[in-house]
mmCIF file of C-alpha atoms and ligand atoms in Angstrom:
data_model
loop_
_atom_site.group_PDB
_atom_site.id
_atom_site.type_symbol
_atom_site.label_atom_id
_atom_site.label_comp_id
_atom_site.label_asym_id
_atom_site.label_seq_id
_atom_site.Cartn_x
_atom_site.Cartn_y
_atom_site.Cartn_z
ATOM 1 C CA ARG J 9 10.107 -8.106 24.278
ATOM 2 C CA PRO J 10 6.371 -8.772 23.823
ATOM 3 C CA ARG J 11 5.122 -8.371 20.276
ATOM 4 C CA VAL J 12 2.509 -5.639 19.739
ATOM 5 C CA LEU J 13 0.618 -4.825 16.535
ATOM 6 C CA SER J 14 -2.091 -2.406 15.522
ATOM 7 C CA GLY J 15 -3.352 -0.532 12.464
ATOM 8 C CA ILE J 16 -5.315 2.505 11.395
ATOM 9 C CA GLN J 17 -7.237 3.198 8.190
ATOM 10 C CA PRO J 18 -6.290 6.032 5.853
ATOM 11 C CA THR J 19 -9.942 6.456 4.848
ATOM 12 C CA SER J 20 -10.130 10.180 5.424
ATOM 13 C CA GLY J 21 -6.977 12.285 5.652
ATOM 14 C CA SER J 22 -7.299 13.299 9.275
ATOM 15 C CA PHE J 23 -7.438 11.044 12.310
ATOM 16 C CA HIS J 24 -10.052 11.969 14.898
ATOM 17 C CA LEU J 25 -9.775 12.369 18.635
ATOM 18 C CA GLY J 26 -11.208 8.866 19.230
ATOM 19 C CA ASN J 27 -8.461 7.324 17.103
ATOM 20 C CA TYR J 28 -5.840 9.184 19.069
ATOM 21 C CA LEU J 29 -7.144 8.625 22.596
ATOM 22 C CA GLY J 30 -8.470 5.115 21.967
ATOM 23 C CA ALA J 31 -5.524 3.756 20.033
ATOM 24 C CA VAL J 32 -2.601 5.868 18.817
ATOM 25 C CA ARG J 33 -1.685 7.270 22.214
ATOM 26 C CA GLN J 34 -1.273 3.718 23.540
ATOM 27 C CA TRP J 35 0.832 2.859 20.489
ATOM 28 C CA VAL J 36 3.259 5.633 21.394
ATOM 29 C CA ASP J 37 3.479 4.458 25.014
ATOM 30 C CA MET J 38 3.933 0.830 24.018
ATOM 31 C CA GLN J 39 6.770 1.322 21.535
ATOM 32 C CA GLU J 40 9.268 1.600 24.409
ATOM 33 C CA ALA J 41 8.862 -1.724 26.186
ATOM 34 C CA ASN J 42 7.554 -3.823 23.291
ATOM 35 C CA ASP J 43 8.521 -5.055 19.863
ATOM 36 C CA ALA J 44 5.823 -2.931 18.238
ATOM 37 C CA PHE J 45 4.487 -3.073 14.657
ATOM 38 C CA TYR J 46 2.154 -0.296 13.528
ATOM 39 C CA MET J 47 0.655 0.092 10.097
ATOM 40 C CA VAL J 48 -1.581 2.213 7.927
ATOM 41 C CA VAL J 49 -4.114 -0.302 6.634
ATOM 42 C CA ASP J 50 -4.733 0.769 3.056
ATOM 43 C CA LEU J 51 -6.054 -2.683 2.080
ATOM 44 C CA HIS J 52 -8.845 -2.122 4.590
ATOM 45 C CA ALA J 53 -9.587 1.332 3.208
ATOM 46 C CA ILE J 54 -10.746 0.005 -0.167
ATOM 47 C CA THR J 55 -13.552 -1.995 1.451
ATOM 48 C CA VAL J 56 -15.444 1.236 0.841
ATOM 49 C CA GLU J 57 -15.018 3.246 -2.355
ATOM 50 C CA GLN J 58 -11.829 5.353 -2.473
ATOM 51 C CA ASP J 59 -10.488 7.851 -4.958
ATOM 52 C CA PRO J 60 -6.993 6.588 -5.951
ATOM 53 C CA ALA J 61 -5.193 9.951 -5.710
ATOM 54 C CA ALA J 62 -6.894 10.730 -2.400
ATOM 55 C CA LEU J 63 -6.043 7.297 -0.984
ATOM 56 C CA ARG J 64 -2.361 7.757 -1.841
ATOM 57 C CA GLN J 65 -2.309 11.211 -0.251
ATOM 58 C CA ASN J 66 -4.305 10.096 2.794
ATOM 59 C CA THR J 67 -1.858 7.246 3.350
ATOM 60 C CA ARG J 68 1.016 9.750 3.497
ATOM 61 C CA VAL J 69 -0.980 12.047 5.755
ATOM 62 C CA SER J 70 -1.735 9.094 8.052
ATOM 63 C CA VAL J 71 1.920 8.137 8.346
ATOM 64 C CA ALA J 72 2.846 11.773 9.028
ATOM 65 C CA GLN J 73 0.229 11.951 11.812
ATOM 66 C CA LEU J 74 1.560 8.784 13.418
ATOM 67 C CA LEU J 75 5.032 10.301 13.443
ATOM 68 C CA GLY J 76 3.602 13.628 14.627
ATOM 69 C CA ALA J 77 1.860 11.814 17.481
ATOM 70 C CA GLY J 78 5.196 10.449 18.640
ATOM 71 C CA LEU J 79 5.901 7.135 16.926
ATOM 72 C CA ASP J 80 9.626 6.755 16.513
ATOM 73 C CA PRO J 81 10.706 4.591 13.564
ATOM 74 C CA GLU J 82 13.897 3.725 15.464
ATOM 75 C CA ARG J 83 11.827 2.200 18.264
ATOM 76 C CA CYS J 84 8.928 0.637 16.364
ATOM 77 C CA THR J 85 8.233 -0.806 12.934
ATOM 78 C CA LEU J 86 6.014 1.599 10.995
ATOM 79 C CA PHE J 87 4.755 0.517 7.585
ATOM 80 C CA VAL J 88 1.990 0.551 4.998
ATOM 81 C CA GLN J 89 -0.039 -2.660 4.825
ATOM 82 C CA SER J 90 0.020 -3.025 1.023
ATOM 83 C CA HIS J 91 3.835 -2.964 1.091
ATOM 84 C CA VAL J 92 3.696 -6.379 2.767
ATOM 85 C CA PRO J 93 1.902 -8.767 0.387
ATOM 86 C CA GLU J 94 1.741 -11.489 3.058
ATOM 87 C CA HIS J 95 -1.305 -9.765 4.604
ATOM 88 C CA ALA J 96 -3.507 -10.589 1.627
ATOM 89 C CA GLN J 97 -1.944 -14.045 1.305
ATOM 90 C CA LEU J 98 -2.597 -15.079 4.895
ATOM 91 C CA ALA J 99 -6.078 -13.542 4.719
ATOM 92 C CA TRP J 100 -7.003 -16.062 2.028
ATOM 93 C CA VAL J 101 -6.026 -18.986 4.216
ATOM 94 C CA MET J 102 -7.955 -17.486 7.132
ATOM 95 C CA ASN J 103 -11.002 -16.896 4.923
ATOM 96 C CA CYS J 104 -11.037 -20.623 4.286
ATOM 97 C CA LEU J 105 -11.182 -21.318 8.026
ATOM 98 C CA THR J 106 -13.958 -18.823 8.776
ATOM 99 C CA GLY J 107 -17.585 -19.893 8.900
ATOM 100 C CA PHE J 108 -19.977 -17.857 6.791
ATOM 101 C CA GLY J 109 -22.316 -17.527 9.772
ATOM 102 C CA GLU J 110 -19.419 -16.562 11.995
ATOM 103 C CA ALA J 111 -18.467 -13.712 9.654
ATOM 104 C CA SER J 112 -22.101 -12.675 9.362
ATOM 105 C CA ARG J 113 -22.249 -12.003 13.096
ATOM 106 C CA MET J 114 -19.670 -9.188 12.967
ATOM 107 C CA THR J 115 -21.524 -6.087 14.133
ATOM 108 C CA GLN J 116 -19.192 -3.621 12.392
ATOM 109 C CA PHE J 117 -20.025 -5.241 9.073
ATOM 110 C CA LYS J 118 -23.717 -4.979 9.816
ATOM 111 C CA ASP J 119 -23.394 -1.304 10.813
ATOM 112 C CA LYS J 120 -21.217 -0.320 7.888
ATOM 113 C CA SER J 121 -23.204 -2.232 5.277
ATOM 114 C CA LEU J 122 -26.391 -0.618 6.593
ATOM 115 C CA LYS J 123 -24.762 2.791 6.205
ATOM 116 C CA GLN J 124 -23.541 1.981 2.681
ATOM 117 C CA GLY J 125 -26.739 0.412 1.433
ATOM 118 C CA ALA J 126 -26.977 -3.235 0.341
ATOM 119 C CA ASP J 127 -26.224 -2.549 -3.337
ATOM 120 C CA ARG J 128 -22.905 -0.853 -2.494
ATOM 121 C CA THR J 129 -21.737 -3.374 0.095
ATOM 122 C CA THR J 130 -18.811 -5.430 -1.181
ATOM 123 C CA VAL J 131 -17.562 -8.902 -0.329
ATOM 124 C CA GLY J 132 -14.370 -7.108 0.743
ATOM 125 C CA LEU J 133 -16.275 -5.303 3.490
ATOM 126 C CA PHE J 134 -17.735 -8.646 4.541
ATOM 127 C CA THR J 135 -14.351 -10.353 4.892
ATOM 128 C CA TYR J 136 -12.513 -7.303 6.255
ATOM 129 C CA PRO J 137 -12.492 -8.756 9.804
ATOM 130 C CA VAL J 138 -10.688 -11.823 8.414
ATOM 131 C CA LEU J 139 -8.036 -9.594 6.841
ATOM 132 C CA MET J 140 -7.633 -8.061 10.262
ATOM 133 C CA VAL J 141 -7.215 -11.545 11.716
ATOM 134 C CA ALA J 142 -4.390 -12.119 9.236
ATOM 135 C CA ASP J 143 -2.837 -8.721 10.088
ATOM 136 C CA VAL J 144 -2.532 -9.741 13.710
ATOM 137 C CA LEU J 145 -1.529 -13.401 13.311
ATOM 138 C CA LEU J 146 1.136 -12.673 10.715
ATOM 139 C CA TYR J 147 3.323 -11.094 13.394
ATOM 140 C CA GLN J 148 2.749 -13.711 16.128
ATOM 141 C CA THR J 149 1.273 -10.792 18.060
ATOM 142 C CA GLN J 150 0.723 -11.000 21.798
ATOM 143 C CA THR J 151 -0.995 -7.651 22.424
ATOM 144 C CA VAL J 152 -3.272 -5.573 20.198
ATOM 145 C CA PRO J 153 -3.980 -2.019 21.436
ATOM 146 C CA VAL J 154 -7.367 -0.948 19.994
ATOM 147 C CA GLY J 155 -10.626 0.805 20.838
ATOM 148 C CA GLU J 156 -13.700 -0.992 22.144
ATOM 149 C CA ASP J 157 -15.204 -1.300 18.628
ATOM 150 C CA GLN J 158 -12.490 -3.850 17.735
ATOM 151 C CA ARG J 159 -13.167 -6.238 20.624
ATOM 152 C CA GLN J 160 -15.339 -8.581 18.553
ATOM 153 C CA HIS J 161 -12.731 -8.749 15.768
ATOM 154 C CA LEU J 162 -10.088 -9.644 18.329
ATOM 155 C CA GLU J 163 -12.286 -12.468 19.594
ATOM 156 C CA LEU J 164 -12.567 -13.742 16.030
ATOM 157 C CA THR J 165 -8.775 -13.518 15.765
ATOM 158 C CA ARG J 166 -8.334 -15.622 18.885
ATOM 159 C CA ASP J 167 -10.897 -18.189 17.679
ATOM 160 C CA LEU J 168 -9.241 -18.542 14.282
ATOM 161 C CA ALA J 169 -5.733 -18.792 15.722
ATOM 162 C CA GLU J 170 -6.916 -21.587 17.998
ATOM 163 C CA ARG J 171 -8.767 -23.279 15.137
ATOM 164 C CA PHE J 172 -5.686 -23.206 12.938
ATOM 165 C CA ASN J 173 -3.505 -24.561 15.744
ATOM 166 C CA THR J 174 -5.957 -27.362 16.500
ATOM 167 C CA ARG J 175 -6.269 -28.384 12.872
ATOM 168 C CA TYR J 176 -2.654 -28.032 11.741
ATOM 169 C CA GLY J 177 -0.565 -28.056 14.925
ATOM 170 C CA LYS J 178 0.655 -25.180 17.084
ATOM 171 C CA THR J 179 1.738 -22.441 14.686
ATOM 172 C CA LEU J 180 0.095 -19.143 15.583
ATOM 173 C CA THR J 181 0.225 -17.020 18.740
ATOM 174 C CA VAL J 182 -3.199 -16.360 20.285
ATOM 175 C CA PRO J 183 -3.316 -12.573 20.927
ATOM 176 C CA GLU J 184 -4.924 -10.515 23.691
ATOM 177 C CA PRO J 185 -6.692 -7.197 23.125
ATOM 178 C CA TYR J 186 -5.414 -4.181 25.051
ATOM 179 C CA ILE J 187 -8.376 -1.859 25.532
ATOM 180 C CA LEU J 188 -8.026 1.046 27.968
ATOM 181 C CA LYS J 189 -11.448 1.468 29.506
ATOM 182 C CA ALA J 190 -11.233 5.227 30.090
ATOM 183 C CA THR J 191 -10.645 6.061 26.418
ATOM 184 C CA ALA J 192 -11.882 2.959 24.589
ATOM 185 C CA LYS J 193 -15.037 4.624 23.315
ATOM 186 C CA ILE J 194 -14.931 8.339 22.596
ATOM 187 C CA GLN J 195 -18.391 9.397 21.497
ATOM 188 C CA ASP J 196 -19.593 11.738 18.778
ATOM 189 C CA LEU J 197 -20.047 15.241 20.241
ATOM 190 C CA GLN J 198 -23.426 15.691 18.539
ATOM 191 C CA ASP J 199 -24.675 12.155 19.139
ATOM 192 C CA PRO J 200 -23.078 10.978 22.380
ATOM 193 C CA THR J 201 -24.663 7.537 22.061
ATOM 194 C CA ALA J 202 -22.622 6.814 18.882
ATOM 195 C CA LYS J 203 -18.863 6.387 18.630
ATOM 196 C CA MET J 204 -16.835 9.139 17.032
ATOM 197 C CA SER J 205 -16.087 7.738 13.586
ATOM 198 C CA LYS J 206 -14.251 8.648 10.395
ATOM 199 C CA SER J 207 -17.248 7.433 8.452
ATOM 200 C CA ALA J 208 -19.944 9.317 10.414
ATOM 201 C CA ALA J 209 -22.749 10.734 8.264
ATOM 202 C CA SER J 210 -22.113 14.249 9.576
ATOM 203 C CA ASP J 211 -18.816 15.739 10.781
ATOM 204 C CA LYS J 212 -20.442 18.156 13.241
ATOM 205 C CA GLY J 213 -19.622 15.939 16.210
ATOM 206 C CA LEU J 214 -16.272 14.740 14.873
ATOM 207 C CA ILE J 215 -13.033 16.250 16.214
ATOM 208 C CA SER J 216 -10.595 15.912 13.307
ATOM 209 C CA LEU J 217 -7.008 16.375 14.407
ATOM 210 C CA LEU J 218 -5.996 18.289 11.285
ATOM 211 C CA ASP J 219 -8.869 20.790 11.329
ATOM 212 C CA PRO J 220 -7.985 24.355 12.337
ATOM 213 C CA PRO J 221 -8.039 24.284 16.172
ATOM 214 C CA LYS J 222 -10.669 27.062 16.102
ATOM 215 C CA THR J 223 -13.058 24.747 14.241
ATOM 216 C CA SER J 224 -12.616 22.058 16.886
ATOM 217 C CA ALA J 225 -12.979 24.599 19.717
ATOM 218 C CA LYS J 226 -16.356 25.576 18.260
ATOM 219 C CA LYS J 227 -17.392 21.929 18.096
ATOM 220 C CA PHE J 228 -16.492 21.400 21.743
ATOM 221 C CA LYS J 229 -18.479 24.500 22.677
ATOM 222 C CA SER J 230 -21.574 23.295 20.833
ATOM 223 C CA ALA J 231 -21.338 19.687 22.064
ATOM 224 C CA VAL J 232 -24.701 18.128 22.903
ATOM 225 C CA THR J 233 -25.231 17.758 26.657
ATOM 226 C CA ASP J 234 -28.560 17.648 28.551
ATOM 227 C CA THR J 235 -31.053 19.969 30.259
ATOM 228 C CA ASP J 236 -29.502 19.513 33.694
ATOM 229 C CA THR J 237 -26.694 21.936 34.665
ATOM 230 C CA VAL J 238 -24.557 20.101 37.223
ATOM 231 C CA VAL J 239 -21.286 18.568 35.962
ATOM 232 C CA THR J 240 -21.388 14.931 37.128
ATOM 233 C CA TYR J 241 -20.359 11.627 35.603
ATOM 234 C CA ASP J 242 -23.342 9.462 34.634
ATOM 235 C CA GLU J 243 -22.930 7.474 31.431
ATOM 236 C CA ALA J 244 -26.550 6.325 31.263
ATOM 237 C CA ASN J 245 -28.300 9.627 31.944
ATOM 238 C CA LYS J 246 -25.662 12.172 30.945
ATOM 239 C CA PRO J 247 -23.767 10.570 28.051
ATOM 240 C CA GLY J 248 -22.716 13.924 26.535
ATOM 241 C CA VAL J 249 -21.249 15.378 29.734
ATOM 242 C CA SER J 250 -19.663 12.043 30.654
ATOM 243 C CA ASN J 251 -17.954 11.911 27.252
ATOM 244 C CA LEU J 252 -16.596 15.453 27.710
ATOM 245 C CA LEU J 253 -15.339 14.516 31.178
ATOM 246 C CA ARG J 254 -13.556 11.448 29.819
ATOM 247 C CA ILE J 255 -11.894 13.510 27.096
ATOM 248 C CA HIS J 256 -10.876 16.208 29.583
ATOM 249 C CA SER J 257 -9.467 13.573 31.912
ATOM 250 C CA ALA J 258 -7.466 11.956 29.111
ATOM 251 C CA LEU J 259 -5.979 15.279 27.991
ATOM 252 C CA SER J 260 -5.419 16.882 31.409
ATOM 253 C CA GLY J 261 -4.406 13.811 33.389
ATOM 254 C CA MET J 262 -6.924 14.725 36.116
ATOM 255 C CA SER J 263 -9.228 11.950 37.313
ATOM 256 C CA VAL J 264 -12.967 12.208 36.659
ATOM 257 C CA GLU J 265 -13.539 12.598 40.439
ATOM 258 C CA GLN J 266 -11.087 15.510 40.570
ATOM 259 C CA LEU J 267 -12.836 17.088 37.587
ATOM 260 C CA VAL J 268 -16.281 16.823 39.152
ATOM 261 C CA ALA J 269 -14.909 18.612 42.244
ATOM 262 C CA HIS J 270 -13.110 21.140 40.008
ATOM 263 C CA PHE J 271 -16.352 22.030 38.182
ATOM 264 C CA ASP J 272 -18.474 22.160 41.358
ATOM 265 C CA GLY J 273 -20.711 25.218 41.152
ATOM 266 C CA LYS J 274 -19.768 25.816 37.502
ATOM 267 C CA MET J 275 -21.904 25.069 34.481
ATOM 268 C CA TYR J 276 -21.380 23.065 31.314
ATOM 269 C CA GLY J 277 -19.988 26.109 29.519
ATOM 270 C CA ALA J 278 -16.948 26.115 31.809
ATOM 271 C CA LEU J 279 -16.218 22.467 31.066
ATOM 272 C CA LYS J 280 -16.525 23.043 27.317
ATOM 273 C CA THR J 281 -14.306 26.137 27.319
ATOM 274 C CA GLU J 282 -11.593 24.404 29.303
ATOM 275 C CA LEU J 283 -11.760 21.380 27.056
ATOM 276 C CA ALA J 284 -11.412 23.536 23.935
ATOM 277 C CA GLU J 285 -8.279 25.121 25.444
ATOM 278 C CA LEU J 286 -6.777 21.813 26.523
ATOM 279 C CA PHE J 287 -7.325 20.337 23.086
ATOM 280 C CA THR J 288 -5.879 23.386 21.311
ATOM 281 C CA ASP J 289 -2.756 23.220 23.490
ATOM 282 C CA TRP J 290 -2.216 19.592 22.587
ATOM 283 C CA VAL J 291 -3.190 19.683 18.921
ATOM 284 C CA THR J 292 -1.204 22.771 17.872
ATOM 285 C CA PRO J 293 2.274 21.215 18.290
ATOM 286 C CA PHE J 294 0.893 17.917 16.934
ATOM 287 C CA GLN J 295 -0.111 19.685 13.718
ATOM 288 C CA THR J 296 3.279 21.393 13.434
ATOM 289 C CA ARG J 297 5.129 18.075 13.757
ATOM 290 C CA THR J 298 2.792 16.362 11.294
ATOM 291 C CA GLN J 299 3.343 19.146 8.763
ATOM 292 C CA GLU J 300 7.119 18.800 9.116
ATOM 293 C CA TYR J 301 6.890 15.150 8.058
ATOM 294 C CA LEU J 302 4.571 16.033 5.179
ATOM 295 C CA ASP J 303 7.079 18.617 3.993
ATOM 296 C CA ASP J 304 9.791 15.940 3.794
ATOM 297 C CA PRO J 305 8.442 13.195 1.511
ATOM 298 C CA ALA J 306 11.904 11.658 1.041
ATOM 299 C CA GLU J 307 12.227 11.063 4.792
ATOM 300 C CA LEU J 308 8.727 9.604 4.893
ATOM 301 C CA ASP J 309 9.594 7.218 2.044
ATOM 302 C CA ARG J 310 12.773 6.203 3.844
ATOM 303 C CA VAL J 311 10.857 5.436 7.045
ATOM 304 C CA LEU J 312 8.319 3.346 5.129
ATOM 305 C CA ALA J 313 10.928 1.416 3.160
ATOM 306 C CA LEU J 314 12.703 0.508 6.376
ATOM 307 C CA GLY J 315 9.398 -0.426 8.017
ATOM 308 C CA ALA J 316 8.298 -2.634 5.120
ATOM 309 C CA GLU J 317 11.590 -4.475 5.178
ATOM 310 C CA LYS J 318 11.404 -5.157 8.920
ATOM 311 C CA ALA J 319 7.750 -6.177 8.676
ATOM 312 C CA ARG J 320 8.314 -8.517 5.726
ATOM 313 C CA ALA J 321 11.084 -10.327 7.532
ATOM 314 C CA VAL J 322 8.616 -11.420 10.223
ATOM 315 C CA ALA J 323 5.561 -11.799 7.993
ATOM 316 C CA SER J 324 7.239 -13.995 5.401
ATOM 317 C CA GLU J 325 8.433 -16.403 8.079
ATOM 318 C CA THR J 326 4.903 -16.881 9.486
ATOM 319 C CA LEU J 327 3.384 -17.224 6.033
ATOM 320 C CA ALA J 328 5.921 -19.848 4.988
ATOM 321 C CA GLU J 329 5.141 -21.876 8.089
ATOM 322 C CA VAL J 330 1.391 -21.556 7.526
ATOM 323 C CA TYR J 331 1.695 -22.581 3.851
ATOM 324 C CA ASP J 332 3.715 -25.603 4.871
ATOM 325 C CA ARG J 333 1.251 -26.639 7.592
ATOM 326 C CA VAL J 334 -1.702 -26.281 5.236
ATOM 327 C CA GLY J 335 -0.006 -28.611 2.752
ATOM 328 C CA PHE J 336 0.929 -26.292 -0.089
ATOM 329 C CA LEU J 337 3.714 -27.787 -2.176
ATOM 330 C CA ALA J 338 6.839 -25.670 -1.712
ATOM 331 C CA PRO J 339 8.136 -24.197 -4.988
ATOM 332 C CA LYS J 340 11.544 -25.608 -5.900
HETATM 333 P P1 ATP U 533 -14.308 3.842 10.429
HETATM 334 O O1 ATP U 533 -15.506 4.447 11.077
HETATM 335 O O2 ATP U 533 -14.192 4.133 8.971
HETATM 336 O O3 ATP U 533 -14.134 2.370 10.770
HETATM 337 P P2 ATP U 533 -12.635 4.590 12.574
HETATM 338 O O4 ATP U 533 -12.908 5.960 13.053
HETATM 339 O O5 ATP U 533 -13.235 3.454 13.323
HETATM 340 O O6 ATP U 533 -13.049 4.555 11.053
HETATM 341 P P3 ATP U 533 -10.227 3.046 12.285
HETATM 342 O O7 ATP U 533 -9.078 3.358 11.417
HETATM 343 O O8 ATP U 533 -11.175 1.969 11.868
HETATM 344 O O9 ATP U 533 -11.053 4.405 12.483
HETATM 345 O O10 ATP U 533 -9.722 2.727 13.752
HETATM 346 C C1 ATP U 533 -8.390 2.965 14.202
HETATM 347 C C2 ATP U 533 -8.318 2.718 15.704
HETATM 348 O O11 ATP U 533 -9.070 3.721 16.402
HETATM 349 C C3 ATP U 533 -8.918 1.378 16.133
HETATM 350 O O12 ATP U 533 -8.095 0.831 17.138
HETATM 351 C C4 ATP U 533 -10.243 1.746 16.716
HETATM 352 O O13 ATP U 533 -10.693 0.829 17.693
HETATM 353 C C5 ATP U 533 -9.949 3.099 17.326
HETATM 354 N N1 ATP U 533 -11.150 3.932 17.420
HETATM 355 C C6 ATP U 533 -11.944 4.302 16.389
HETATM 356 N N2 ATP U 533 -12.949 5.072 16.814
HETATM 357 C C7 ATP U 533 -12.786 5.195 18.156
HETATM 358 C C8 ATP U 533 -13.500 5.893 19.186
HETATM 359 N N3 ATP U 533 -14.578 6.599 18.898
HETATM 360 N N4 ATP U 533 -13.046 5.808 20.456
HETATM 361 C C9 ATP U 533 -11.941 5.089 20.763
HETATM 362 N N5 ATP U 533 -11.224 4.410 19.843
HETATM 363 C C10 ATP U 533 -11.628 4.465 18.559
HETATM 364 MG MG1 MG U 534 -13.137 1.497 12.465
#
């Protein structure tokens, strides 16, 4: 079975709708036919300042949401990144293969460091894409389901895998991104030219999955659109409406063409109201399931212990091979 891997940050407790539609939903689908590894990437979270107690709690809440969304620990390997020390170990080797200029071209780093301010930007944030490279290569991953914002990091991953193989001999699998066009870039509801993001400056346009559904319904209803009134799909001129149509389509299963016909003669308000209802219908049982996992910390710990063990079995094998290829003297 093809090997799949992906991760999500526990930066803020709740996932947002972009995380779910762009990534997590594909994870759930892919656990059936693939040998899938999914993780909560707490090492990545500390690239920006985190409160220790909040990070610990947010990691639990993240795992509970993944289970609530439908990951089944019998079918996939679900773990916390810091439970597998090989991630940081392989990242060091990969750091030593990465050009400084190459790392400097990562647009997410540029965006995030701009947001943080130069004096608060850490070296960790700078090399975070290289840690992600290690995350993927450690599992000899073939397919990485992610949103559009990760495309550049996946290209770096492919480049570094090839570089390692050229320098040291074929060792690492060169992965492919799996990016579903329809949901790869869910936009902020207040600023439809920016991606919905956990680290957005304002949460007005952010649909957080753990917010009371009424709060999210209000956000859908006050989503920024345009001064036109006709519901049509036009990414360039109607980014707000097009974003709402993509979200509706993803939640309802109707195609964008069907939706445009469905809303013929109706105004934006109708689209927003329907979307709020669709979302509420999906998110309510999701929240119930997530809460059930949060109420059973022993079960959550059991799932994570099992996941860490399965992940380490694969990760340690790759790391040992890499260490050997690089020329590290094996401890006797
Ligand atoms: P941050 O802004 O702090 O980086 P994030 O919202 O990007 O947080 P991540 O944990 O970095 O969340 O991303 C988890 C997954 O969700 C990744 O696969 C990412 O590509 C995907 N993703 C994030 N935002 C969106 C979005 N707006 N639309 C579609 N996919 C997204
Ligand atoms: Mg991100």
